[in-house]
Amino acid sequence: GAVVSQHPSRVICKSGTSVKIECRSLDFQATTMFWYRQFPKQSLMLMATSNEGSKATYEQGVEKDKFLINHASLTLSTLTVTSAHPEDSSFYICSATSPLNPYEQYFGPGTRLTVT
Amino acid sequence: KQEVTQIPAALSVPEGENLVLNCSFTDSAIYNLQWFRQDPGKGLTSLLLIQSSQREQTSGRLNASLDKSSGRSTLYIAASQPGDSATYLCAVRQGQAGTALIFGKGTTLSVSS
C-alpha cells in the first residue's frame, strides 16, 4: 500500500514552454502533498506544500507564478513549470501523506526535467 | 533554521565490511527522523523511521540510532554488499504531522566486490 506515482518520469522541453508533472496517490487519499526539487549531487529541497482544495504554500525563494501547483483532488497534485529555462532542469519529486498515518511521507519515483 | 549534515559525503568499502553513516541536525526539536536510500536517477526508498521518543530501529542488516539531545543519528550497515551501493539520505521532520522533511545532502556509498 501507500504507492505514489509520477508522470512523466522524464521530459525534455524547449526553453520558454510549459510542462506539467502529475503526482498521484494510487491507493490512499492524500490530504497533503509536497513537491521537492533535487539538483545534481544536492539534497532534496522543499518547494511547496499542497493541501487539497487550498492554495499551495511556497518556500522562500520559490516563485509561485513560475511553479504552479494544483491539488484539485485527494489523489492528484500537479506541478506546472511555466516558461521553463535551462536552469529549471532538475529532478522533481513529490510526496504524499495519508490522514491515516500523517507522520510518514510516501515518495513518488521522481520526474527528470531537461530544458533545452 | 534546521540544518541537516551528513558525513562523509562519499564512502567506498570492500564487500563484507560493516560501516556507519552519520547524520547531524542543528535543532533537536524534531518529531522524527528518517533514513532513505536513493539509487541514481531514481526516487526514494524509505529504510527506517525513528520517532523522537525512540533510540533505535532495526531492519535486517540496517540499524539506525537516534540521540535527539545531541542532534545525531547513525545508520549502521552490517556485512555490506555491492547491492547496498546507493546514496543514503537522512531527513528530519519537525513539528506536527503533515509537515515536510528536511534533508541532508546524503552519503554516496560504493561497495566493491
Short mmCIF file of C-alpha atoms in Angstrom, two decimals:
data_model
loop_
_atom_site.label_atom_id
_atom_site.label_comp_id
_atom_site.label_asym_id
_atom_site.label_seq_id
_atom_site.Cartn_x
_atom_site.Cartn_y
_atom_site.Cartn_z
CA GLY A 1 0.00 0.00 0.00
CA ALA A 2 0.85 3.72 0.04
CA VAL A 3 2.05 4.00 -3.53
CA VAL A 4 2.70 7.34 -5.16
CA SER A 5 3.21 7.66 -8.89
CA GLN A 6 4.56 10.49 -11.02
CA HIS A 7 4.11 11.18 -14.68
CA PRO A 8 6.07 11.62 -16.80
CA SER A 9 9.26 10.02 -15.49
CA ARG A 10 11.32 12.04 -17.96
CA VAL A 11 10.52 15.09 -20.03
CA ILE A 12 12.52 17.28 -22.34
CA CYS A 13 11.11 20.65 -23.31
CA LYS A 14 12.30 23.73 -25.08
CA SER A 15 13.10 26.92 -23.29
CA GLY A 16 10.05 29.13 -22.92
CA THR A 17 7.49 26.34 -22.94
CA SER A 18 5.50 24.98 -20.02
CA VAL A 19 5.48 21.45 -18.71
CA LYS A 20 3.10 19.72 -16.32
CA ILE A 21 4.10 16.99 -13.88
CA GLU A 22 1.47 14.84 -12.19
CA CYS A 23 1.69 13.23 -8.78
CA ARG A 24 -0.90 10.63 -7.84
CA SER A 25 -1.56 8.64 -4.68
CA LEU A 26 -2.74 5.31 -6.03
CA ASP A 27 -4.20 3.55 -3.03
CA PHE A 28 -4.85 6.23 -0.46
CA GLN A 29 -6.24 9.71 -0.17
CA ALA A 30 -3.53 12.28 0.29
CA THR A 31 -4.56 15.29 2.30
CA THR A 32 -1.14 16.84 1.90
CA MET A 33 1.35 16.60 -0.93
CA PHE A 34 4.83 18.04 -1.08
CA TRP A 35 6.96 18.99 -4.05
CA TYR A 36 10.73 18.76 -3.81
CA ARG A 37 13.49 19.62 -6.25
CA GLN A 38 16.88 17.98 -6.39
CA PHE A 39 19.85 19.33 -8.33
CA PRO A 40 22.78 17.01 -9.16
CA LYS A 41 24.72 15.96 -6.08
CA GLN A 42 22.48 18.10 -3.92
CA SER A 43 19.82 17.26 -1.41
CA LEU A 44 16.09 17.44 -1.86
CA MET A 45 14.82 20.94 -1.30
CA LEU A 46 11.20 21.55 -0.46
CA MET A 47 9.47 23.78 -3.00
CA ALA A 48 5.92 23.84 -1.73
CA THR A 49 3.31 22.17 0.42
CA SER A 50 -0.05 21.46 -1.14
CA ASN A 51 -3.27 20.75 0.71
CA GLU A 52 -6.30 19.52 -1.16
CA GLY A 53 -8.70 22.30 -2.04
CA SER A 54 -6.50 25.16 -0.91
CA LYS A 55 -3.64 27.21 -2.28
CA ALA A 56 -0.16 25.80 -2.02
CA THR A 57 2.33 27.21 0.45
CA TYR A 58 5.63 28.01 -1.24
CA GLU A 59 9.05 28.02 0.36
CA GLN A 60 11.07 31.17 0.37
CA GLY A 61 12.76 31.76 -2.95
CA VAL A 62 10.35 29.62 -4.97
CA GLU A 63 8.37 31.67 -7.49
CA LYS A 64 4.72 30.76 -7.18
CA ASP A 65 3.89 32.25 -10.57
CA LYS A 66 6.52 30.10 -12.21
CA PHE A 67 5.80 26.85 -10.41
CA LEU A 68 2.04 26.44 -10.43
CA ILE A 69 0.71 23.80 -8.08
CA ASN A 70 -2.81 22.46 -8.18
CA HIS A 71 -4.19 19.94 -5.71
CA ALA A 72 -7.68 19.55 -7.06
CA SER A 73 -8.47 16.13 -5.63
CA LEU A 74 -7.35 13.91 -2.78
CA THR A 75 -5.34 11.73 -5.14
CA LEU A 76 -3.81 14.19 -7.59
CA SER A 77 -1.48 17.16 -7.42
CA THR A 78 0.11 18.79 -10.43
CA LEU A 79 3.19 20.96 -10.78
CA THR A 80 3.39 23.14 -13.88
CA VAL A 81 6.70 24.73 -14.70
CA THR A 82 5.84 27.79 -16.76
CA SER A 83 8.19 29.48 -19.23
CA ALA A 84 10.85 26.93 -18.46
CA HIS A 85 14.52 27.86 -18.62
CA PRO A 86 17.58 25.61 -18.67
CA GLU A 87 18.24 26.40 -15.01
CA ASP A 88 14.90 24.73 -14.19
CA SER A 89 16.38 21.42 -15.33
CA SER A 90 16.26 19.24 -12.27
CA PHE A 91 14.79 16.15 -10.65
CA TYR A 92 11.34 16.87 -9.24
CA ILE A 93 9.95 14.52 -6.58
CA CYS A 94 6.57 14.60 -4.93
CA SER A 95 5.47 13.00 -1.70
CA ALA A 96 2.15 12.50 -0.01
CA THR A 97 0.80 11.88 3.44
CA SER A 98 -2.29 9.97 4.39
CA PRO A 99 -4.60 11.09 7.21
CA LEU A 100 -4.33 7.51 8.48
CA ASN A 101 -0.57 7.95 9.01
CA PRO A 102 0.26 11.66 8.86
CA TYR A 103 3.75 11.21 10.28
CA GLU A 104 5.19 9.43 7.27
CA GLN A 105 5.60 10.60 3.71
CA TYR A 106 5.39 8.37 0.69
CA PHE A 107 7.54 9.43 -2.23
CA GLY A 108 6.98 9.22 -5.93
CA PRO A 109 9.70 7.97 -8.28
CA GLY A 110 10.56 11.46 -9.49
CA THR A 111 10.49 13.29 -12.81
CA ARG A 112 13.66 14.29 -14.63
CA LEU A 113 13.09 17.62 -16.40
CA THR A 114 15.55 18.79 -19.02
CA VAL A 115 15.04 22.21 -20.58
CA THR A 116 16.97 22.78 -23.80
CA LYS B 1 16.53 27.17 10.85
CA GLN B 2 17.05 23.42 10.89
CA GLU B 3 20.11 22.15 9.02
CA VAL B 4 20.93 18.52 8.40
CA THR B 5 24.51 17.45 7.72
CA GLN B 6 25.72 14.07 6.59
CA ILE B 7 29.28 12.85 6.90
CA PRO B 8 31.05 11.52 4.94
CA ALA B 9 29.80 12.76 1.58
CA ALA B 10 31.16 9.62 -0.07
CA LEU B 11 32.40 6.29 1.16
CA SER B 12 33.99 3.30 -0.59
CA VAL B 13 34.33 -0.04 1.16
CA PRO B 14 35.03 -3.64 0.18
CA GLU B 15 32.22 -6.13 0.37
CA GLY B 16 31.61 -7.59 3.79
CA GLU B 17 32.62 -4.55 5.81
CA ASN B 18 30.42 -3.07 8.50
CA LEU B 19 30.01 0.66 8.16
CA VAL B 20 28.44 3.67 9.81
CA LEU B 21 26.88 6.69 8.17
CA ASN B 22 26.47 9.83 10.22
CA CYS B 23 23.76 12.45 10.31
CA SER B 24 23.59 15.54 12.50
CA PHE B 25 20.92 18.18 12.87
CA THR B 26 21.09 21.61 14.46
CA ASP B 27 17.67 21.81 16.11
CA SER B 28 16.95 18.93 18.45
CA ALA B 29 13.21 19.67 18.50
CA ILE B 30 12.37 17.08 15.89
CA TYR B 31 9.30 14.89 15.62
CA ASN B 32 11.04 12.01 13.89
CA LEU B 33 13.99 11.14 11.70
CA GLN B 34 14.02 9.01 8.59
CA TRP B 35 16.71 7.32 6.55
CA PHE B 36 16.22 6.82 2.82
CA ARG B 37 18.06 5.14 0.03
CA GLN B 38 18.26 6.70 -3.42
CA ASP B 39 19.61 4.89 -6.46
CA PRO B 40 20.99 7.03 -9.32
CA GLY B 41 18.21 8.82 -11.17
CA LYS B 42 15.55 7.20 -9.01
CA GLY B 43 13.17 8.18 -6.26
CA LEU B 44 13.48 7.48 -2.57
CA THR B 45 13.11 4.22 -0.71
CA SER B 46 12.35 4.56 2.98
CA LEU B 47 14.67 2.44 5.11
CA LEU B 48 13.98 3.29 8.71
CA LEU B 49 11.91 5.82 10.60
CA ILE B 50 12.73 6.68 14.21
CA GLN B 51 10.28 8.59 16.35
CA SER B 52 11.78 11.22 18.66
CA SER B 53 10.97 9.06 21.67
CA GLN B 54 12.88 6.09 20.28
CA ARG B 55 16.58 5.34 20.47
CA GLU B 56 16.94 2.96 17.56
CA GLN B 57 15.24 0.99 14.86
CA THR B 58 16.40 -2.16 13.09
CA SER B 59 15.54 -3.72 9.78
CA GLY B 60 17.58 -6.66 8.58
CA ARG B 61 21.23 -5.59 8.25
CA LEU B 62 20.35 -1.97 8.98
CA ASN B 63 20.29 -0.33 12.37
CA ALA B 64 19.55 3.34 12.90
CA SER B 65 20.13 5.12 16.18
CA LEU B 66 18.95 8.49 17.36
CA ASP B 67 20.40 10.75 20.04
CA LYS B 68 17.98 13.60 19.91
CA SER B 69 19.59 15.70 22.63
CA SER B 70 22.92 15.78 20.84
CA GLY B 71 21.35 16.10 17.39
CA ARG B 72 22.81 12.94 15.94
CA SER B 73 21.76 9.81 14.17
CA THR B 74 23.75 6.96 12.73
CA LEU B 75 22.90 4.32 10.17
CA TYR B 76 24.80 1.10 10.68
CA ILE B 77 25.04 -1.32 7.78
CA ALA B 78 26.30 -4.77 8.61
CA ALA B 79 28.11 -7.05 6.18
CA SER B 80 27.87 -4.64 3.27
CA GLN B 81 27.08 -5.94 -0.22
CA PRO B 82 27.56 -4.45 -3.71
CA GLY B 83 23.78 -4.07 -3.87
CA ASP B 84 23.99 -1.62 -0.99
CA SER B 85 25.72 0.87 -3.29
CA ALA B 86 23.50 3.96 -3.39
CA THR B 87 23.10 7.37 -1.84
CA TYR B 88 21.73 7.36 1.70
CA LEU B 89 19.73 10.36 2.80
CA CYS B 90 18.87 11.42 6.31
CA ALA B 91 15.82 13.61 6.86
CA VAL B 92 14.13 15.12 9.90
CA ARG B 93 10.57 16.18 10.48
CA GLN B 94 9.85 18.98 12.86
CA GLY B 95 6.63 20.00 14.42
CA GLN B 96 3.32 18.44 13.78
CA ALA B 97 2.14 15.73 11.47
CA GLY B 98 1.92 16.68 7.86
CA THR B 99 5.00 18.88 7.84
CA ALA B 100 7.72 18.46 5.27
CA LEU B 101 11.02 16.67 5.71
CA ILE B 102 14.34 18.49 5.82
CA PHE B 103 17.04 16.52 4.08
CA GLY B 104 20.78 16.24 4.32
CA LYS B 105 22.88 16.06 1.17
CA GLY B 106 23.44 12.36 1.54
CA THR B 107 26.30 9.91 1.69
CA THR B 108 27.13 8.09 -1.53
CA LEU B 109 28.20 4.56 -0.72
CA SER B 110 30.11 2.31 -3.06
CA VAL B 111 30.65 -1.31 -2.08
CA SER B 112 33.12 -3.20 -4.22
CA SER B 113 33.07 -6.96 -4.72
#
